[in-house]
mmCIF file of C-alpha atoms in Angstrom:
data_model
loop_
_atom_site.group_PDB
_atom_site.id
_atom_site.type_symbol
_atom_site.label_atom_id
_atom_site.label_comp_id
_atom_site.label_asym_id
_atom_site.label_seq_id
_atom_site.Cartn_x
_atom_site.Cartn_y
_atom_site.Cartn_z
ATOM 1 C CA MET A 1 21.059 15.421 -14.447
ATOM 2 C CA THR A 2 22.098 12.551 -12.192
ATOM 3 C CA SER A 3 21.797 8.931 -13.219
ATOM 4 C CA THR A 4 19.111 8.389 -10.571
ATOM 5 C CA THR A 5 17.010 11.273 -11.921
ATOM 6 C CA ALA A 6 17.419 9.962 -15.453
ATOM 7 C CA ASP A 7 16.298 6.491 -14.340
ATOM 8 C CA ILE A 8 13.249 7.935 -12.578
ATOM 9 C CA LEU A 9 12.263 9.843 -15.724
ATOM 10 C CA LEU A 10 12.815 6.753 -17.864
ATOM 11 C CA LEU A 11 10.740 4.714 -15.418
ATOM 12 C CA ALA A 12 7.980 7.332 -15.513
ATOM 13 C CA PHE A 13 7.993 7.202 -19.308
ATOM 14 C CA GLY A 14 7.743 3.403 -19.222
ATOM 15 C CA SER A 15 4.947 3.560 -16.638
ATOM 16 C CA PHE A 16 2.934 5.994 -18.714
ATOM 17 C CA SER A 17 3.464 3.765 -21.776
ATOM 18 C CA ILE A 18 2.071 0.776 -19.858
ATOM 19 C CA LEU A 19 -0.875 2.842 -18.638
ATOM 20 C CA ILE A 20 -1.596 4.008 -22.163
ATOM 21 C CA ALA A 21 -1.638 0.365 -23.311
ATOM 22 C CA LEU A 22 -3.925 -0.660 -20.431
ATOM 23 C CA THR A 23 -6.214 2.296 -21.102
ATOM 24 C CA VAL A 24 -6.407 1.473 -24.825
ATOM 25 C CA LEU A 25 -7.168 -2.170 -23.970
ATOM 26 C CA GLY A 26 -9.998 -1.077 -21.702
ATOM 27 C CA GLU A 27 -11.419 1.323 -24.289
ATOM 28 C CA VAL A 28 -11.340 -1.389 -26.968
ATOM 29 C CA LEU A 29 -13.210 -3.781 -24.680
ATOM 30 C CA ARG A 30 -15.631 -0.997 -23.770
ATOM 31 C CA ALA A 31 -16.295 -0.278 -27.458
ATOM 32 C CA ARG A 32 -17.262 -3.918 -27.995
ATOM 33 C CA GLN A 33 -19.849 -3.761 -25.231
ATOM 34 C CA PRO A 34 -23.453 -3.087 -26.270
ATOM 35 C CA ALA A 35 -24.437 0.465 -25.328
ATOM 36 C CA ASP A 36 -27.409 -0.769 -23.296
ATOM 37 C CA MET A 37 -25.403 -3.421 -21.404
ATOM 38 C CA PRO A 38 -22.775 -1.814 -19.155
ATOM 39 C CA ASN A 39 -20.086 -4.146 -17.806
ATOM 40 C CA PRO A 40 -19.402 -3.472 -14.081
ATOM 41 C CA VAL A 41 -16.166 -5.494 -14.172
ATOM 42 C CA LEU A 42 -14.812 -3.491 -17.098
ATOM 43 C CA GLU A 43 -15.819 -0.206 -15.510
ATOM 44 C CA THR A 44 -14.056 -1.169 -12.271
ATOM 45 C CA TYR A 45 -10.962 -2.104 -14.273
ATOM 46 C CA MET A 46 -10.996 1.281 -16.021
ATOM 47 C CA THR A 47 -11.447 3.030 -12.668
ATOM 48 C CA ARG A 48 -8.380 1.259 -11.328
ATOM 49 C CA VAL A 49 -6.346 2.256 -14.378
ATOM 50 C CA GLN A 50 -7.431 5.866 -13.931
ATOM 51 C CA SER A 51 -6.345 5.798 -10.280
ATOM 52 C CA TRP A 52 -2.987 4.521 -11.448
ATOM 53 C CA TRP A 53 -2.476 7.605 -13.611
ATOM 54 C CA GLY A 54 -2.728 9.844 -10.570
ATOM 55 C CA MET A 55 -0.652 7.499 -8.413
ATOM 56 C CA VAL A 56 2.216 7.342 -10.896
ATOM 57 C CA ALA A 57 2.216 11.127 -11.214
ATOM 58 C CA PHE A 58 2.300 11.754 -7.444
ATOM 59 C CA VAL A 59 4.900 9.069 -6.709
ATOM 60 C CA GLY A 60 7.039 10.241 -9.645
ATOM 61 C CA ILE A 61 7.063 13.832 -8.391
ATOM 62 C CA ALA A 62 7.916 12.667 -4.862
ATOM 63 C CA LEU A 63 10.792 10.510 -6.126
ATOM 64 C CA LEU A 64 12.214 13.413 -8.132
ATOM 65 C CA THR A 65 12.195 15.672 -5.060
ATOM 66 C CA GLY A 66 14.265 13.149 -3.132
ATOM 67 C CA LYS A 67 14.091 11.852 0.422
ATOM 68 C CA ALA A 68 12.210 14.833 1.862
ATOM 69 C CA GLY A 69 9.492 14.652 -0.793
ATOM 70 C CA VAL A 70 9.024 10.922 -0.282
ATOM 71 C CA MET A 71 8.791 11.325 3.504
ATOM 72 C CA ILE A 72 6.200 14.083 3.219
ATOM 73 C CA LEU A 73 4.126 12.129 0.689
ATOM 74 C CA PHE A 74 3.941 8.938 2.729
ATOM 75 C CA ALA A 75 3.426 10.790 6.022
ATOM 76 C CA PHE A 76 0.398 12.445 4.401
ATOM 77 C CA VAL A 77 -0.762 9.062 3.090
ATOM 78 C CA SER A 78 -0.472 7.599 6.603
ATOM 79 C CA PHE A 79 -2.424 10.514 8.087
ATOM 80 C CA ALA A 80 -5.242 10.178 5.535
ATOM 81 C CA ALA A 81 -5.323 6.376 5.831
ATOM 82 C CA LEU A 82 -5.358 6.520 9.649
ATOM 83 C CA ARG A 83 -8.273 8.917 9.509
ATOM 84 C CA GLU A 84 -10.153 6.611 7.109
ATOM 85 C CA PHE A 85 -9.501 3.565 9.277
ATOM 86 C CA LEU A 86 -10.535 5.162 12.563
ATOM 87 C CA THR A 87 -13.823 6.471 11.141
ATOM 88 C CA LEU A 88 -14.974 2.838 10.984
ATOM 89 C CA THR A 89 -14.026 1.999 14.563
ATOM 90 C CA ALA A 90 -15.820 2.272 17.913
ATOM 91 C CA LYS A 91 -14.700 5.286 19.924
ATOM 92 C CA THR A 92 -15.916 7.280 22.926
ATOM 93 C CA GLN A 93 -14.957 10.623 24.414
ATOM 94 C CA ALA A 94 -12.497 8.781 26.667
ATOM 95 C CA ASP A 95 -10.387 7.973 23.603
ATOM 96 C CA HIS A 96 -10.003 11.532 22.304
ATOM 97 C CA ILE A 97 -6.634 12.187 23.941
ATOM 98 C CA ALA A 98 -5.262 8.832 22.782
ATOM 99 C CA LEU A 99 -6.427 9.557 19.235
ATOM 100 C CA ALA A 100 -4.833 13.013 19.293
ATOM 101 C CA LEU A 101 -1.566 11.420 20.416
ATOM 102 C CA ALA A 102 -1.818 8.856 17.615
ATOM 103 C CA PHE A 103 -2.249 11.534 14.931
ATOM 104 C CA PHE A 104 0.006 14.301 16.200
ATOM 105 C CA VAL A 105 2.697 12.528 18.222
ATOM 106 C CA VAL A 106 3.047 8.863 17.248
ATOM 107 C CA LEU A 107 2.718 9.384 13.481
ATOM 108 C CA PRO A 108 5.218 12.295 13.187
ATOM 109 C CA LEU A 109 7.725 10.558 15.489
ATOM 110 C CA GLN A 110 7.545 7.349 13.451
ATOM 111 C CA TYR A 111 8.456 9.226 10.260
ATOM 112 C CA LEU A 112 11.113 11.249 12.092
ATOM 113 C CA PHE A 113 12.790 8.021 13.225
ATOM 114 C CA VAL A 114 12.573 6.644 9.679
ATOM 115 C CA GLY A 115 14.055 9.822 8.209
ATOM 116 C CA LEU A 116 16.929 9.784 10.713
ATOM 117 C CA GLY A 117 17.616 6.147 9.894
ATOM 118 C CA TRP A 118 17.088 4.976 13.478
ATOM 119 C CA THR A 119 16.167 1.457 12.413
ATOM 120 C CA GLY A 120 16.030 -0.086 15.869
ATOM 121 C CA LEU A 121 13.701 2.582 17.218
ATOM 122 C CA PHE A 122 11.275 2.883 14.297
ATOM 123 C CA ALA A 123 10.955 -0.915 14.218
ATOM 124 C CA ILE A 124 9.664 -1.077 17.814
ATOM 125 C CA PHE A 125 8.241 2.390 18.493
ATOM 126 C CA ILE A 126 4.638 1.630 17.493
ATOM 127 C CA PRO A 127 4.321 -2.103 18.312
ATOM 128 C CA VAL A 128 5.935 -1.618 21.743
ATOM 129 C CA TYR A 129 5.842 1.930 23.102
ATOM 130 C CA ALA A 130 2.701 3.255 21.381
ATOM 131 C CA PHE A 131 0.853 -0.001 22.085
ATOM 132 C CA LEU A 132 1.649 0.361 25.789
ATOM 133 C CA LEU A 133 1.167 4.124 26.123
ATOM 134 C CA LEU A 134 -2.144 4.696 24.329
ATOM 135 C CA PRO A 135 -4.172 2.120 26.338
ATOM 136 C CA ILE A 136 -2.854 3.727 29.544
ATOM 137 C CA VAL A 137 -4.079 7.132 28.350
ATOM 138 C CA SER A 138 -7.536 5.709 27.555
ATOM 139 C CA ALA A 139 -7.712 3.784 30.851
ATOM 140 C CA LEU A 140 -6.967 6.935 32.854
ATOM 141 C CA ARG A 141 -10.251 8.377 31.566
ATOM 142 C CA GLY A 142 -12.114 5.671 33.524
ATOM 143 C CA LYS A 143 -14.388 4.411 30.712
ATOM 144 C CA ALA A 144 -14.613 0.597 30.689
ATOM 145 C CA GLU A 145 -17.319 0.171 28.032
ATOM 146 C CA ARG A 146 -15.880 -1.879 25.107
ATOM 147 C CA PHE A 147 -12.394 -0.936 26.298
ATOM 148 C CA LEU A 148 -10.588 -3.884 24.725
ATOM 149 C CA VAL A 149 -12.319 -3.365 21.367
ATOM 150 C CA ARG A 150 -11.556 0.372 21.342
ATOM 151 C CA VAL A 151 -7.899 -0.128 22.229
ATOM 152 C CA ALA A 152 -7.364 -3.010 19.802
ATOM 153 C CA GLU A 153 -8.912 -1.080 16.900
ATOM 154 C CA THR A 154 -6.686 1.929 17.533
ATOM 155 C CA GLN A 155 -3.603 -0.283 17.756
ATOM 156 C CA TRP A 156 -4.491 -2.150 14.577
ATOM 157 C CA ALA A 157 -5.098 1.151 12.774
ATOM 158 C CA LEU A 158 -1.653 2.449 13.789
ATOM 159 C CA MET A 159 0.002 -0.817 12.844
ATOM 160 C CA ILE A 160 -1.523 -0.877 9.370
ATOM 161 C CA THR A 161 -1.653 2.756 8.318
ATOM 162 C CA VAL A 162 1.477 4.137 9.999
ATOM 163 C CA PHE A 163 3.856 1.319 10.894
ATOM 164 C CA CYS A 164 3.426 -0.670 7.672
ATOM 165 C CA VAL A 165 3.256 2.352 5.361
ATOM 166 C CA SER A 166 6.402 3.877 6.909
ATOM 167 C CA HIS A 167 8.384 0.882 5.624
ATOM 168 C CA VAL A 168 8.038 2.273 2.090
ATOM 169 C CA PRO A 169 10.210 5.392 2.676
ATOM 170 C CA ALA A 170 12.357 3.306 5.052
ATOM 171 C CA LEU A 171 13.714 1.565 1.954
ATOM 172 C CA MET A 172 15.796 4.708 1.338
ATOM 173 C CA THR A 173 17.655 4.189 4.625
ATOM 174 C CA LEU A 174 18.961 0.703 3.809
ATOM 175 C CA ASP A 175 22.729 0.357 3.527
ATOM 176 C CA LEU A 176 22.940 -1.360 0.143
ATOM 177 C CA PRO A 177 26.458 -1.816 -1.308
ATOM 178 C CA ASP A 178 27.005 0.447 -4.355
ATOM 179 C CA TYR A 179 23.299 1.291 -4.368
ATOM 180 C CA SER A 180 22.527 3.563 -1.411
ATOM 181 C CA GLU A 181 22.323 6.687 -3.595
ATOM 182 C CA ARG A 182 19.737 4.956 -5.813
ATOM 183 C CA ALA A 183 17.662 3.381 -3.007
ATOM 184 C CA VAL A 184 14.744 5.687 -3.856
ATOM 185 C CA LEU A 185 14.229 3.527 -6.962
ATOM 186 C CA LEU A 186 13.309 0.583 -4.718
ATOM 187 C CA ILE A 187 10.138 2.464 -3.812
ATOM 188 C CA ALA A 188 9.190 2.732 -7.468
ATOM 189 C CA PHE A 189 9.945 -0.975 -7.923
ATOM 190 C CA LEU A 190 7.801 -2.022 -4.945
ATOM 191 C CA VAL A 191 4.822 0.150 -5.855
ATOM 192 C CA MET A 192 4.898 -0.861 -9.533
ATOM 193 C CA VAL A 193 5.152 -4.634 -9.113
ATOM 194 C CA VAL A 194 2.523 -4.768 -6.355
ATOM 195 C CA GLN A 195 0.012 -2.407 -7.937
ATOM 196 C CA LEU A 196 0.374 -3.727 -11.491
ATOM 197 C CA GLY A 197 0.182 -7.292 -10.180
ATOM 198 C CA ASP A 198 -2.988 -6.370 -8.293
ATOM 199 C CA LEU A 199 -4.487 -4.743 -11.369
ATOM 200 C CA LEU A 200 -3.695 -7.746 -13.573
ATOM 201 C CA GLU A 201 -4.982 -10.134 -10.900
ATOM 202 C CA TYR A 202 -8.297 -8.292 -11.054
ATOM 203 C CA PHE A 203 -8.364 -8.384 -14.868
ATOM 204 C CA PHE A 204 -7.514 -12.086 -15.255
ATOM 205 C CA GLY A 205 -9.593 -13.087 -12.251
ATOM 206 C CA ARG A 206 -12.713 -11.697 -13.893
ATOM 207 C CA ARG A 207 -11.794 -13.128 -17.298
ATOM 208 C CA ILE A 208 -10.678 -16.669 -16.488
ATOM 209 C CA GLY A 209 -11.150 -17.015 -12.732
ATOM 210 C CA ARG A 210 -13.322 -19.880 -11.559
ATOM 211 C CA THR A 211 -12.252 -20.854 -8.027
ATOM 212 C CA LYS A 212 -12.799 -18.150 -5.421
ATOM 213 C CA ILE A 213 -10.255 -17.878 -2.624
ATOM 214 C CA ALA A 214 -12.664 -16.638 0.035
ATOM 215 C CA PRO A 215 -16.213 -16.613 -1.410
ATOM 216 C CA GLY A 216 -17.683 -14.819 1.582
ATOM 217 C CA LEU A 217 -15.223 -11.951 1.420
ATOM 218 C CA SER A 218 -13.986 -11.196 -2.065
ATOM 219 C CA PRO A 219 -14.385 -12.156 -5.732
ATOM 220 C CA LYS A 220 -10.627 -12.907 -5.910
ATOM 221 C CA THR A 221 -9.869 -16.254 -7.523
ATOM 222 C CA TRP A 222 -6.900 -18.604 -7.377
ATOM 223 C CA GLU A 223 -6.536 -18.369 -11.156
ATOM 224 C CA GLY A 224 -6.462 -14.582 -11.041
ATOM 225 C CA LEU A 225 -4.009 -14.622 -8.145
ATOM 226 C CA ALA A 226 -1.668 -16.984 -10.007
ATOM 227 C CA CYS A 227 -1.778 -14.812 -13.136
ATOM 228 C CA GLY A 228 -1.301 -11.618 -11.130
ATOM 229 C CA VAL A 229 1.722 -12.921 -9.193
ATOM 230 C CA THR A 230 3.247 -14.351 -12.376
ATOM 231 C CA CYS A 231 2.815 -11.015 -14.166
ATOM 232 C CA ALA A 232 4.315 -9.202 -11.170
ATOM 233 C CA MET A 233 7.337 -11.495 -11.317
ATOM 234 C CA VAL A 234 7.801 -10.845 -15.037
ATOM 235 C CA ILE A 235 7.513 -7.091 -14.452
ATOM 236 C CA GLY A 236 9.981 -7.410 -11.576
ATOM 237 C CA GLY A 237 12.465 -9.192 -13.806
ATOM 238 C CA LEU A 238 12.134 -6.485 -16.452
ATOM 239 C CA LEU A 239 12.706 -3.802 -13.797
ATOM 240 C CA SER A 240 15.740 -5.500 -12.234
ATOM 241 C CA TRP A 241 17.973 -2.787 -13.728
ATOM 242 C CA ILE A 242 16.685 -0.256 -11.190
ATOM 243 C CA THR A 243 17.324 -2.570 -8.214
ATOM 244 C CA PRO A 244 20.347 -4.125 -6.504
ATOM 245 C CA PHE A 245 18.855 -7.536 -7.332
ATOM 246 C CA THR A 246 19.749 -9.963 -10.091
ATOM 247 C CA PRO A 247 16.925 -10.595 -12.611
ATOM 248 C CA LEU A 248 15.992 -13.821 -10.804
ATOM 249 C CA GLY A 249 16.275 -12.091 -7.445
ATOM 250 C CA ALA A 250 14.047 -9.268 -8.661
ATOM 251 C CA MET A 251 11.468 -11.786 -9.857
ATOM 252 C CA ALA A 252 11.502 -13.551 -6.479
ATOM 253 C CA MET A 253 11.202 -10.266 -4.558
ATOM 254 C CA ALA A 254 8.377 -9.089 -6.824
ATOM 255 C CA GLY A 255 6.554 -12.394 -6.449
ATOM 256 C CA ALA A 256 6.819 -12.370 -2.649
ATOM 257 C CA ALA A 257 5.667 -8.745 -2.362
ATOM 258 C CA SER A 258 2.788 -9.249 -4.802
ATOM 259 C CA LEU A 259 1.578 -12.448 -3.122
ATOM 260 C CA VAL A 260 1.593 -10.917 0.361
ATOM 261 C CA GLY A 261 -0.105 -7.793 -0.981
ATOM 262 C CA MET A 262 -2.919 -9.754 -2.584
ATOM 263 C CA PHE A 263 -3.618 -11.687 0.602
ATOM 264 C CA GLY A 264 -3.439 -8.399 2.511
ATOM 265 C CA SER A 265 -6.208 -7.002 0.350
ATOM 266 C CA LEU A 266 -8.351 -9.953 1.508
ATOM 267 C CA VAL A 267 -7.851 -8.785 5.098
ATOM 268 C CA PHE A 268 -9.113 -5.326 4.188
ATOM 269 C CA ALA A 269 -12.032 -6.873 2.313
ATOM 270 C CA ALA A 270 -12.950 -8.791 5.479
ATOM 271 C CA ILE A 271 -12.871 -5.602 7.564
ATOM 272 C CA LYS A 272 -15.069 -3.735 5.071
ATOM 273 C CA ARG A 273 -17.492 -6.656 4.853
ATOM 274 C CA GLU A 274 -17.738 -6.809 8.658
ATOM 275 C CA ARG A 275 -18.363 -3.045 8.821
ATOM 276 C CA GLY A 276 -20.851 -3.135 5.965
ATOM 277 C CA VAL A 277 -19.084 -0.613 3.722
ATOM 278 C CA LYS A 278 -17.896 -0.797 0.129
ATOM 279 C CA ASP A 279 -15.030 1.704 0.362
ATOM 280 C CA TRP A 280 -12.932 3.107 3.185
ATOM 281 C CA SER A 281 -13.904 6.647 2.239
ATOM 282 C CA HIS A 282 -15.002 8.792 -0.689
ATOM 283 C CA LEU A 283 -11.891 10.970 -0.733
ATOM 284 C CA ILE A 284 -11.075 9.921 -4.302
ATOM 285 C CA PRO A 285 -14.308 10.289 -6.339
ATOM 286 C CA GLY A 286 -15.496 6.935 -7.646
ATOM 287 C CA GLN A 287 -12.399 5.138 -6.331
ATOM 288 C CA GLY A 288 -12.712 5.072 -2.550
ATOM 289 C CA GLY A 289 -9.958 6.286 -0.258
ATOM 290 C CA PHE A 290 -6.226 5.916 0.267
ATOM 291 C CA VAL A 291 -6.596 2.550 1.974
ATOM 292 C CA ASP A 292 -8.586 1.245 -1.005
ATOM 293 C CA GLN A 293 -5.812 2.294 -3.391
ATOM 294 C CA LEU A 294 -2.863 1.062 -1.312
ATOM 295 C CA ASP A 295 -4.213 -1.978 0.524
ATOM 296 C CA SER A 296 -1.800 -4.364 -1.228
ATOM 297 C CA VAL A 297 1.226 -2.097 -0.813
ATOM 298 C CA ILE A 298 0.468 -1.658 2.899
ATOM 299 C CA PHE A 299 0.889 -5.387 3.574
ATOM 300 C CA ALA A 300 3.746 -5.870 1.109
ATOM 301 C CA ALA A 301 5.947 -3.008 2.357
ATOM 302 C CA PRO A 302 7.256 -4.530 5.652
ATOM 303 C CA ILE A 303 7.879 -7.917 4.010
ATOM 304 C CA PHE A 304 9.736 -6.339 1.082
ATOM 305 C CA TYR A 305 11.765 -4.113 3.422
ATOM 306 C CA HIS A 306 12.907 -6.942 5.687
ATOM 307 C CA LEU A 307 13.657 -9.347 2.819
ATOM 308 C CA THR A 308 15.801 -6.647 1.208
ATOM 309 C CA ARG A 309 17.508 -5.845 4.522
ATOM 310 C CA TYR A 310 18.189 -9.501 5.296
ATOM 311 C CA PHE A 311 19.471 -10.623 1.898
ATOM 312 C CA TYR A 312 21.044 -7.517 0.361
ATOM 313 C CA THR A 313 22.444 -5.199 3.051
#
């Protein structure tokens, strides 16, 4: 057993221990609730904890299988998330070819470039070449109705669900001194600090939160955000042993990723509010879709990747 495999197993054990503690906390709070007075906040918290059980299991298996497993997992996540996103957008028959290219050409090529470590190309492929090509394909169909809206929604969907998500497996391609063989652990670090910070932000926001950040969009509060980011930083410091960062560096990286992720979830809340939907899909029973589960990670991934690349490679 390699040291990386041993660390992944140890991390999985620690993650399951945390989830057990969070589950027990939720069950204790649920037991104190009167049987005839259900608590929607508590039930949502328990739903999020349950989604974490599945997420930790899937990510853990992917990490153990190595680079290929991680690439396949996140390519599938991008495909499912792109599908969820585009179901809420305006499209006509003139866009069908452009959509097919987005799913079956742009997405696979983006992950191929990431897997090959072609940093320069995967960094500009979608925001330059795909953004120029797909509108041309749609324009050639001769349909002008809501053209700008249709094109912009497709581009935004690709940017969020493919470009941003692909930065998670891209962490394995970074040239980190004395760490390149263990770079897969950075994925575990990113997902854990962002998702646990998001979960704790929700918990504390409903318990002690008073000042809403964007009342018209989300119940998130400044108090909950502060507690969530602080908890993410503490968790990051405790997990510094699996990163190339110092404990203080790990806390700073965790804080930056968690903060960006929480504000990113506000963006997704605004889109859902504008579209009049509660969840992106019903793929995960009772918990929405992939975008609902990974909204914070989607925004945090590019920031975390480029901070790591700038300061540590």
